[in-house]
PDB file of C-alpha atoms in Angstrom:
ATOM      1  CA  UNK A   1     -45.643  76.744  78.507  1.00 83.00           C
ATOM      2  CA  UNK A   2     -45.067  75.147  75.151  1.00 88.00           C
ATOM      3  CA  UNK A   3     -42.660  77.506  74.198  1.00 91.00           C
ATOM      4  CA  UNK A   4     -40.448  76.880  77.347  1.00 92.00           C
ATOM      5  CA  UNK A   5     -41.584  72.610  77.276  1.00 93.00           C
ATOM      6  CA  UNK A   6     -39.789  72.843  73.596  1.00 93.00           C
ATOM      7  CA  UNK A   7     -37.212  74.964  74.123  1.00 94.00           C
ATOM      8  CA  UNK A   8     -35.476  73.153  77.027  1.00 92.00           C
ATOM      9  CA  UNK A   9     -35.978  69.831  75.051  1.00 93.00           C
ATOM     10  CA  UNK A  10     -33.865  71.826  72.529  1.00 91.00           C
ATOM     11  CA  UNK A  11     -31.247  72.961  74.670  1.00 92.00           C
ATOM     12  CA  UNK A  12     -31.396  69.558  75.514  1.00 92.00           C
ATOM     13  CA  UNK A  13     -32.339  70.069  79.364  1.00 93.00           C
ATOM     14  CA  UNK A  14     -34.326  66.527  79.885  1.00 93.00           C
ATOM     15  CA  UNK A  15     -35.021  67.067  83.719  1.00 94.00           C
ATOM     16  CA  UNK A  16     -35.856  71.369  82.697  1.00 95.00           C
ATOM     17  CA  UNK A  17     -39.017  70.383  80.302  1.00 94.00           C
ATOM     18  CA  UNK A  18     -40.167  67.460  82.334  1.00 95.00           C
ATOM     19  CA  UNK A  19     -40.109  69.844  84.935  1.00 95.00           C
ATOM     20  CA  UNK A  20     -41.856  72.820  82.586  1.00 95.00           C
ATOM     21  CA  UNK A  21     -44.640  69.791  82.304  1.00 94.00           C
ATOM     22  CA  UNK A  22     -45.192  69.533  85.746  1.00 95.00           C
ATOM     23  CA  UNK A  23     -45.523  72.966  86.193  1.00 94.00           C
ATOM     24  CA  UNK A  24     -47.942  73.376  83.330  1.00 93.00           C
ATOM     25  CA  UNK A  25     -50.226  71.018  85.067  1.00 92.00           C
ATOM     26  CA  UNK A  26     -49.826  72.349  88.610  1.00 92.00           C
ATOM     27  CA  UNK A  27     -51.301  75.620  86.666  1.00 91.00           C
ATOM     28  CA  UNK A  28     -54.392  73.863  85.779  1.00 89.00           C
ATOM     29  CA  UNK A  29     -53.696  73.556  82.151  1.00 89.00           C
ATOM     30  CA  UNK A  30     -53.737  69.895  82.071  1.00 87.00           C
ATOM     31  CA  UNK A  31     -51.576  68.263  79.163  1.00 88.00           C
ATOM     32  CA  UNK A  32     -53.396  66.208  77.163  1.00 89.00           C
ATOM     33  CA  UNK A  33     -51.871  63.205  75.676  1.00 91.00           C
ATOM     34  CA  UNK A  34     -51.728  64.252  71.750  1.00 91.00           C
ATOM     35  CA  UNK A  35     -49.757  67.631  73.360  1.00 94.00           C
ATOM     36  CA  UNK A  36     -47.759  64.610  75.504  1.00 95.00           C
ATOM     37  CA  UNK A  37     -47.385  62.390  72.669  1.00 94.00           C
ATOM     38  CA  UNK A  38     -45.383  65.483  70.554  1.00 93.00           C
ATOM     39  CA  UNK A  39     -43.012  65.779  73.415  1.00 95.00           C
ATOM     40  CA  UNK A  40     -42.138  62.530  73.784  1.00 96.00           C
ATOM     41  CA  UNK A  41     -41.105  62.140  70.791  1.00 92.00           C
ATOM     42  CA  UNK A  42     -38.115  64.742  71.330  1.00 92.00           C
ATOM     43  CA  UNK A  43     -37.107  63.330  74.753  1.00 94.00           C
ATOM     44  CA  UNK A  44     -35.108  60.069  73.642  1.00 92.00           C
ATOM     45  CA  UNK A  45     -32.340  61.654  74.348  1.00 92.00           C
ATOM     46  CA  UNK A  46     -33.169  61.583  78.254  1.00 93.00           C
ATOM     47  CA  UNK A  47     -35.964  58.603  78.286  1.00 95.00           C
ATOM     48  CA  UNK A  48     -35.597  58.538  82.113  1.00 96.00           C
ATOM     49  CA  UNK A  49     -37.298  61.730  82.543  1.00 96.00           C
ATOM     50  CA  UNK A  50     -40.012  61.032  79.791  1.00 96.00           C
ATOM     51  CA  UNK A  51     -40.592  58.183  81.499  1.00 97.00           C
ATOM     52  CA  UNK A  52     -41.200  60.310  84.639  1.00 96.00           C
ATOM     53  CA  UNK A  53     -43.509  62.477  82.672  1.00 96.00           C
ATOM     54  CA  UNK A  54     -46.037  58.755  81.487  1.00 96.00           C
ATOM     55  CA  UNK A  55     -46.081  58.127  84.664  1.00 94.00           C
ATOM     56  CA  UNK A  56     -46.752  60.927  86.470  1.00 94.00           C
ATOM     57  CA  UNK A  57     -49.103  62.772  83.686  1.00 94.00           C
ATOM     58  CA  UNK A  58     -49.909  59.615  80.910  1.00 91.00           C
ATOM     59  CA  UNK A  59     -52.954  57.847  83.003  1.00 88.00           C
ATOM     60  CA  UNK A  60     -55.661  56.744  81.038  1.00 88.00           C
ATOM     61  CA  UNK A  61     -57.115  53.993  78.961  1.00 92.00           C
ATOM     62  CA  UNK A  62     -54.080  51.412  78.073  1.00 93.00           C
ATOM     63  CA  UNK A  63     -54.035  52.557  73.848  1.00 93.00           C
ATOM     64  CA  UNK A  64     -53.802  55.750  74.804  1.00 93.00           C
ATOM     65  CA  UNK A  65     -51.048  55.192  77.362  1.00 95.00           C
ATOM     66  CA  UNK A  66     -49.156  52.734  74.562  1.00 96.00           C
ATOM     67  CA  UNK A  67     -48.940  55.225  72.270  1.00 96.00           C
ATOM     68  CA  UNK A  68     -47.226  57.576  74.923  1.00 97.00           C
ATOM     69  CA  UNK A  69     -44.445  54.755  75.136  1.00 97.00           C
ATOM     70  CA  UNK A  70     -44.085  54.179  71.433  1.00 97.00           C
ATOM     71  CA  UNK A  71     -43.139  57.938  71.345  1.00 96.00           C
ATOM     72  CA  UNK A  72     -40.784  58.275  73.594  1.00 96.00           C
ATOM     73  CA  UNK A  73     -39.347  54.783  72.184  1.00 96.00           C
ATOM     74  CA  UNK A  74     -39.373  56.336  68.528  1.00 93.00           C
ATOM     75  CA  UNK A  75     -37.594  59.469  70.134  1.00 92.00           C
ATOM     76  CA  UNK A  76     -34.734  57.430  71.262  1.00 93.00           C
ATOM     77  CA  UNK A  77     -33.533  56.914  67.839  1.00 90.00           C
ATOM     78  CA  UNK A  78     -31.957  60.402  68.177  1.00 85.00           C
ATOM     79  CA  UNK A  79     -29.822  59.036  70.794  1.00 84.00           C
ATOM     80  CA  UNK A  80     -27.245  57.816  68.775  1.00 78.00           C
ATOM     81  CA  UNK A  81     -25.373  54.517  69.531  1.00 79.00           C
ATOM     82  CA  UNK A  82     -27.539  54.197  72.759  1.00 88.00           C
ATOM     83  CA  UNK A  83     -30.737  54.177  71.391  1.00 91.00           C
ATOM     84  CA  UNK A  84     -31.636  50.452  71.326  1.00 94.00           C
ATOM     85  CA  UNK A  85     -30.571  50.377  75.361  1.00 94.00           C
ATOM     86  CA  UNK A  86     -32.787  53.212  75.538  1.00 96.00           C
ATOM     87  CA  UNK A  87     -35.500  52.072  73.439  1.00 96.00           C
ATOM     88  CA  UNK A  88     -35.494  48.934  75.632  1.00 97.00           C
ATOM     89  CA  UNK A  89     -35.943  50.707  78.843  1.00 97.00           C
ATOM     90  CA  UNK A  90     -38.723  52.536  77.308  1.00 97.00           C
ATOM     91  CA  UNK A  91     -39.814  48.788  76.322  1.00 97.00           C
ATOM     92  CA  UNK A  92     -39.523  47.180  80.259  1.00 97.00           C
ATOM     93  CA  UNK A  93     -41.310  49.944  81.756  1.00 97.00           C
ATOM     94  CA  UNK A  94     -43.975  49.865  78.971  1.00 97.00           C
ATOM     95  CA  UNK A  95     -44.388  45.437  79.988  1.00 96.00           C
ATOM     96  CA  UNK A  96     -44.299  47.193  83.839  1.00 96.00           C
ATOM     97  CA  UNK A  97     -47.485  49.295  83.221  1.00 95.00           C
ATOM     98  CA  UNK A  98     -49.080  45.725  82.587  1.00 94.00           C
ATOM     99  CA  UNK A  99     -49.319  46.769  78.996  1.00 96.00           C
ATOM    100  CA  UNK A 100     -48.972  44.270  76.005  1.00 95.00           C
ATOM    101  CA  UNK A 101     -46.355  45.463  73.049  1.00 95.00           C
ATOM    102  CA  UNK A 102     -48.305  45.119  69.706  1.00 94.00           C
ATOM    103  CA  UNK A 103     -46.937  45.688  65.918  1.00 92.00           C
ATOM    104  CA  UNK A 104     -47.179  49.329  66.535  1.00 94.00           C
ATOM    105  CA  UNK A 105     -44.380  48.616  69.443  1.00 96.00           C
ATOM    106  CA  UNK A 106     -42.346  46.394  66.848  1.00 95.00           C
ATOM    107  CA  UNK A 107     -42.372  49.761  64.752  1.00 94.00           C
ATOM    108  CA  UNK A 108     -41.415  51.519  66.855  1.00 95.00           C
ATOM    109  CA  UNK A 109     -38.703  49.590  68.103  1.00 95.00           C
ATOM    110  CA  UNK A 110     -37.072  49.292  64.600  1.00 93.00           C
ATOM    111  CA  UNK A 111     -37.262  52.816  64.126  1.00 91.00           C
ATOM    112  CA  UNK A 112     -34.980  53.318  67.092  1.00 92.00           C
ATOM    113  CA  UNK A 113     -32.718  51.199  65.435  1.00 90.00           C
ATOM    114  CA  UNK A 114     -32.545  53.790  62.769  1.00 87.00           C
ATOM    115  CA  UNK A 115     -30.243  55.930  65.284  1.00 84.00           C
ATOM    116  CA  UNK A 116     -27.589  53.455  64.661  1.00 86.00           C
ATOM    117  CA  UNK A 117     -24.494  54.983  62.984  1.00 83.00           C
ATOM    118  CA  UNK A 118     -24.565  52.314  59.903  1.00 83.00           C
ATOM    119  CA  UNK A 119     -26.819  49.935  58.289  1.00 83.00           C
ATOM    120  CA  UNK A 120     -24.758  47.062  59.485  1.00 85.00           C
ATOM    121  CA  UNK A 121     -24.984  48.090  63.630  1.00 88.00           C
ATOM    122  CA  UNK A 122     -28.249  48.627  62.309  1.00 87.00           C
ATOM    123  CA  UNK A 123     -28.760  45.195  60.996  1.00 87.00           C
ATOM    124  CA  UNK A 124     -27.385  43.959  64.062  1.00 88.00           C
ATOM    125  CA  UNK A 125     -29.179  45.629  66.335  1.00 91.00           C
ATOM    126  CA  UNK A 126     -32.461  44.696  64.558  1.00 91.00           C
ATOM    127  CA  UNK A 127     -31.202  40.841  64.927  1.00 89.00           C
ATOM    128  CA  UNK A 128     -30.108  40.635  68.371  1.00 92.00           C
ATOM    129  CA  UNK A 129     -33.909  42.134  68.781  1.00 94.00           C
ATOM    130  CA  UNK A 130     -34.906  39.451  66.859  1.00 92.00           C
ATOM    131  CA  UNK A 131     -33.215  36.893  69.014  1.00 91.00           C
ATOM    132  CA  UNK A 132     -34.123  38.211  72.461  1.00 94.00           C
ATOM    133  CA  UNK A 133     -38.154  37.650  71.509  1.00 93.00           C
ATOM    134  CA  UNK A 134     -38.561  42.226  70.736  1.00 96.00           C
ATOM    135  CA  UNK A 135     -39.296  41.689  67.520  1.00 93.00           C
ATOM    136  CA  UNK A 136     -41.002  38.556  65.604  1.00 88.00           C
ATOM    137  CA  UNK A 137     -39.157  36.582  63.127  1.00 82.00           C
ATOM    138  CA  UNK A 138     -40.551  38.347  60.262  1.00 81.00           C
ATOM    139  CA  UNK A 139     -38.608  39.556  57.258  1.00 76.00           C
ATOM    140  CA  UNK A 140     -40.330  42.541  56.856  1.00 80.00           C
ATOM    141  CA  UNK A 141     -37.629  44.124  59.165  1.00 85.00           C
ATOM    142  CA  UNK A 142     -34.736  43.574  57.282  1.00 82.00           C
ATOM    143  CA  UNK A 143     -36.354  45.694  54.163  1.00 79.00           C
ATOM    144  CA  UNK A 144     -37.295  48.704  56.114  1.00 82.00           C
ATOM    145  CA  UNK A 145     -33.904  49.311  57.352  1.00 84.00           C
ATOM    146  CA  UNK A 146     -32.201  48.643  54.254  1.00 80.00           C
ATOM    147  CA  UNK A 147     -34.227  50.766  52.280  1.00 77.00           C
ATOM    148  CA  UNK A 148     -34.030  53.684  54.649  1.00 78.00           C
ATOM    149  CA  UNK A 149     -30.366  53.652  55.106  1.00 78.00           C
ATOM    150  CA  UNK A 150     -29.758  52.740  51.148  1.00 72.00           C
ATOM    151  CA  UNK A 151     -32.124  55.832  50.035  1.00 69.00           C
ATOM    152  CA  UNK A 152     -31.271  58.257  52.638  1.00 65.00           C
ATOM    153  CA  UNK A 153     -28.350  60.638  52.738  1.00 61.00           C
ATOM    154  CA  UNK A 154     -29.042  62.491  55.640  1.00 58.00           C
ATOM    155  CA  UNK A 155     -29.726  60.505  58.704  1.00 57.00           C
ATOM    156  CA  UNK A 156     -31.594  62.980  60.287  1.00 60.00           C
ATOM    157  CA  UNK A 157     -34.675  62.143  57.434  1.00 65.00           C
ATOM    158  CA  UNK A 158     -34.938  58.868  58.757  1.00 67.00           C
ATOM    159  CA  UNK A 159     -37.278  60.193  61.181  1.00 66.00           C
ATOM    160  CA  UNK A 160     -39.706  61.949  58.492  1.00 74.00           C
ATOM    161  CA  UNK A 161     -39.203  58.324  55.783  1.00 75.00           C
ATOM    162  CA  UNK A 162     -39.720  55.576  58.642  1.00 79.00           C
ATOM    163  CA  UNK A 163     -43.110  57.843  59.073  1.00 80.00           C
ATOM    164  CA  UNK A 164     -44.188  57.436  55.359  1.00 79.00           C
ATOM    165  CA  UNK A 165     -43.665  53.874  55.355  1.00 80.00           C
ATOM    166  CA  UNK A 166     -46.107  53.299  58.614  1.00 83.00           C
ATOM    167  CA  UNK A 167     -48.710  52.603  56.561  1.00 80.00           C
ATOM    168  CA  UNK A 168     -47.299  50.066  54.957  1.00 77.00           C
ATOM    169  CA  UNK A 169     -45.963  48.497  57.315  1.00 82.00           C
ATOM    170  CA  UNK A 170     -49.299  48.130  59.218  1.00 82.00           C
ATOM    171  CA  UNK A 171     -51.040  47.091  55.677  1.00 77.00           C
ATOM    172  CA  UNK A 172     -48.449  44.357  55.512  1.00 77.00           C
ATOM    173  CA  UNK A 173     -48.362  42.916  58.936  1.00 79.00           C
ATOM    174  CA  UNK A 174     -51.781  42.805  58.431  1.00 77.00           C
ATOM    175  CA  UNK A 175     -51.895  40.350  55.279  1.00 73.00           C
ATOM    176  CA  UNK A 176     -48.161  38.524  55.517  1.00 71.00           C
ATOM    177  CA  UNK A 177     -48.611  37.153  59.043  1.00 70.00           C
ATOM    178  CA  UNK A 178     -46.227  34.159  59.837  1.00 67.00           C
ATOM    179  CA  UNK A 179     -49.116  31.659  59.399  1.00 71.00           C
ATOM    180  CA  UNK A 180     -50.452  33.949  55.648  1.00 68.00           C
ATOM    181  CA  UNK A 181     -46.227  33.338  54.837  1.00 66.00           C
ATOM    182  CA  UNK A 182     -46.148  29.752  55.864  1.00 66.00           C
ATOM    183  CA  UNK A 183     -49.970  29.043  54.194  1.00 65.00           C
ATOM    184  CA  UNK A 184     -48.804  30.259  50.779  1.00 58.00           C
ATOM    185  CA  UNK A 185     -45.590  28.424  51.312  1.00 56.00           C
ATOM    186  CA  UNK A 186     -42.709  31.204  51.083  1.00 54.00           C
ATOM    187  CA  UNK A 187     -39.980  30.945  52.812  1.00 54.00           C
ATOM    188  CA  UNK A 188     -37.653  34.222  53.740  1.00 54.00           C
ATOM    189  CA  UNK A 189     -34.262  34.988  53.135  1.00 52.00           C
ATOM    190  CA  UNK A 190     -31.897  32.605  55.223  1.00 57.00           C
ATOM    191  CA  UNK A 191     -30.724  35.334  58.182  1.00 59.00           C
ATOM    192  CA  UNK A 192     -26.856  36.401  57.683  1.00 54.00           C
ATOM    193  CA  UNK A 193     -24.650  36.030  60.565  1.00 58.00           C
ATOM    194  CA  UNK A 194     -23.584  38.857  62.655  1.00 53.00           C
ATOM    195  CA  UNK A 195     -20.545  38.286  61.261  1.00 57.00           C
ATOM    196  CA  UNK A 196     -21.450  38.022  57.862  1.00 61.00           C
ATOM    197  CA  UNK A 197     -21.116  41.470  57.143  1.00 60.00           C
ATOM    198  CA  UNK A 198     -21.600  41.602  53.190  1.00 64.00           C
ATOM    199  CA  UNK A 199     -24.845  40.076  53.672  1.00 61.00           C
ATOM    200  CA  UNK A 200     -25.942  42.054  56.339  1.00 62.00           C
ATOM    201  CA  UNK A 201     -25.636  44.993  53.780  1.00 61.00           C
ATOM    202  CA  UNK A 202     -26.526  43.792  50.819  1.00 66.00           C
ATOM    203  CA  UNK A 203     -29.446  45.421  48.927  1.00 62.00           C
ATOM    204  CA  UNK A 204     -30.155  42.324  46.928  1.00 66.00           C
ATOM    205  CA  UNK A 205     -31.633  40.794  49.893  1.00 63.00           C
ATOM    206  CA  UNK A 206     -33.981  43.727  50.576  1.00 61.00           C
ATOM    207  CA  UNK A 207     -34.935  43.835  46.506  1.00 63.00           C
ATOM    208  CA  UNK A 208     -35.982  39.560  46.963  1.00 63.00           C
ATOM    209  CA  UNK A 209     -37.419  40.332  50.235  1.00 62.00           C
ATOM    210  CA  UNK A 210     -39.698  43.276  48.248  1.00 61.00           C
ATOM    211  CA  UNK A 211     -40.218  41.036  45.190  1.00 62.00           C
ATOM    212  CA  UNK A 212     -41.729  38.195  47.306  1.00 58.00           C
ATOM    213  CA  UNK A 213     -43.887  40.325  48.888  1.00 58.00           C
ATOM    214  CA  UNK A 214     -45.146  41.910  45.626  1.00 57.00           C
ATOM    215  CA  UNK A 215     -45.886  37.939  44.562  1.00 57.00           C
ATOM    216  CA  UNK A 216     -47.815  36.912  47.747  1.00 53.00           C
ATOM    217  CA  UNK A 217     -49.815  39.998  49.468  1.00 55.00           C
ATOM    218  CA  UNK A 218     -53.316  40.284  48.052  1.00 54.00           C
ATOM    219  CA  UNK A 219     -53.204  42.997  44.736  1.00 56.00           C
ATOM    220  CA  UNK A 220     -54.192  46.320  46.705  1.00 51.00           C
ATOM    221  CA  UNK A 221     -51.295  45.672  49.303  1.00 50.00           C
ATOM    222  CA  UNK A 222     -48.964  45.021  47.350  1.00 46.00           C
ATOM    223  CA  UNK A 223     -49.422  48.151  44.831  1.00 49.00           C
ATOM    224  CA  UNK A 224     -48.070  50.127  48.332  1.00 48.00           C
ATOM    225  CA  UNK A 225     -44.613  48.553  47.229  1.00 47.00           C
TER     226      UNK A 225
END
């Protein structure tokens, strides 16, 4: 079943390896969630039918079920210039299941904006995210994509970098909540305007963003800079 799950997702058949899924489970080899959380994250592409797939074979205790959205949200990134809408849809029907978005569902929402053609959509993608209450108003967001789009010169690593920086980002939402950042009295970056394109781009702002951190996060945080 794997084989034919994968290789329909490959010849990018959405409604074929939902349907390979369904079938799988009608044979009484139920698919468990860490087998349902490795497709997801190749069905972006056609988030309608992984959608189908949570709610039809994802039941279970409410992390476990998040983590099947976050997926399939991550998975949109390979969706190209759609992948925010996408990612969003992923997002309402995640709220739907009466489930509550957490930092995990910030990261993954900002790795979908990864699937953006240029660091500037990206950046404005990642702001009108900002301003519609999907992500917090927290400048660690700003840094990530800069630094992946900056460092990267294939696009299709951005998948395999955003995962080596999950750590950090947890360790760091962690210590530099809003209330930690106002407490020790640092302010972020004043936020470029959409049209402010320069800005939007410019790796100086992601270097200050990274410096501040490395002044205010308690000493074994801030060595994961």
């Amino acid at each position: 079943f794997s084989a034919v799950i994968f290789g329909r997702i490959r010849a990018k058949d959405g409604p074929g390896s939902a349907q390979a899924l369904y079938d799988m489970d009608e044979a009484g080899f139920v698919p468990h969630h860490r087998f349902l959380h490795r497709v997801l994250r190749y069905m972006g592409l056609f988030h309608e039918e992984g959608l189908q797939v949570i709610r039809r074979l994802g039941q279970g205790k409410a992390q476990s079920r998040l983590r099947l959205y976050h997926a399939l949200m991550e998975g949109c990134m390979d969706s190209g210039a759609d992948a925010i809408a996408r990612a969003l849809s992923v997002h309402a029907a995640l709220t739907e299941d009466d489930l509550t978005p957490t930092a995990e569902t910030h990261f993954a929402l900002i790795k979908a904006a990864m699937g953006q053609p240029s660091l500037l959509e990206a950046q404005r993608a990642r702001q009108k995210l900002q301003e519609g209450g999907y992500l917090p108003q927290h400048p660690i967001f700003e840094p990530l994509l800069q630094e992946c789009f900056l460092l990267l010169k294939r696009r299709k690593s951005a998948w395999m970098y955003m995962d080596t920086r999950r750590a950090w980002y947890r360790a760091v939402m962690e210590a530099a909540t809003p209330e930690a950042l106002k407490n020790w009295g640092w302010q972020p970056l004043p936020e470029a305007s959409a049209s402010d394109e320069e800005a939007l781009v410019d790796p100086e702002r992601c270097l200050r963003t990274f410096e501040g951190y490395y002044k205010l996060l308690p000493a074994p945080v801030a060595g994961l800079l």
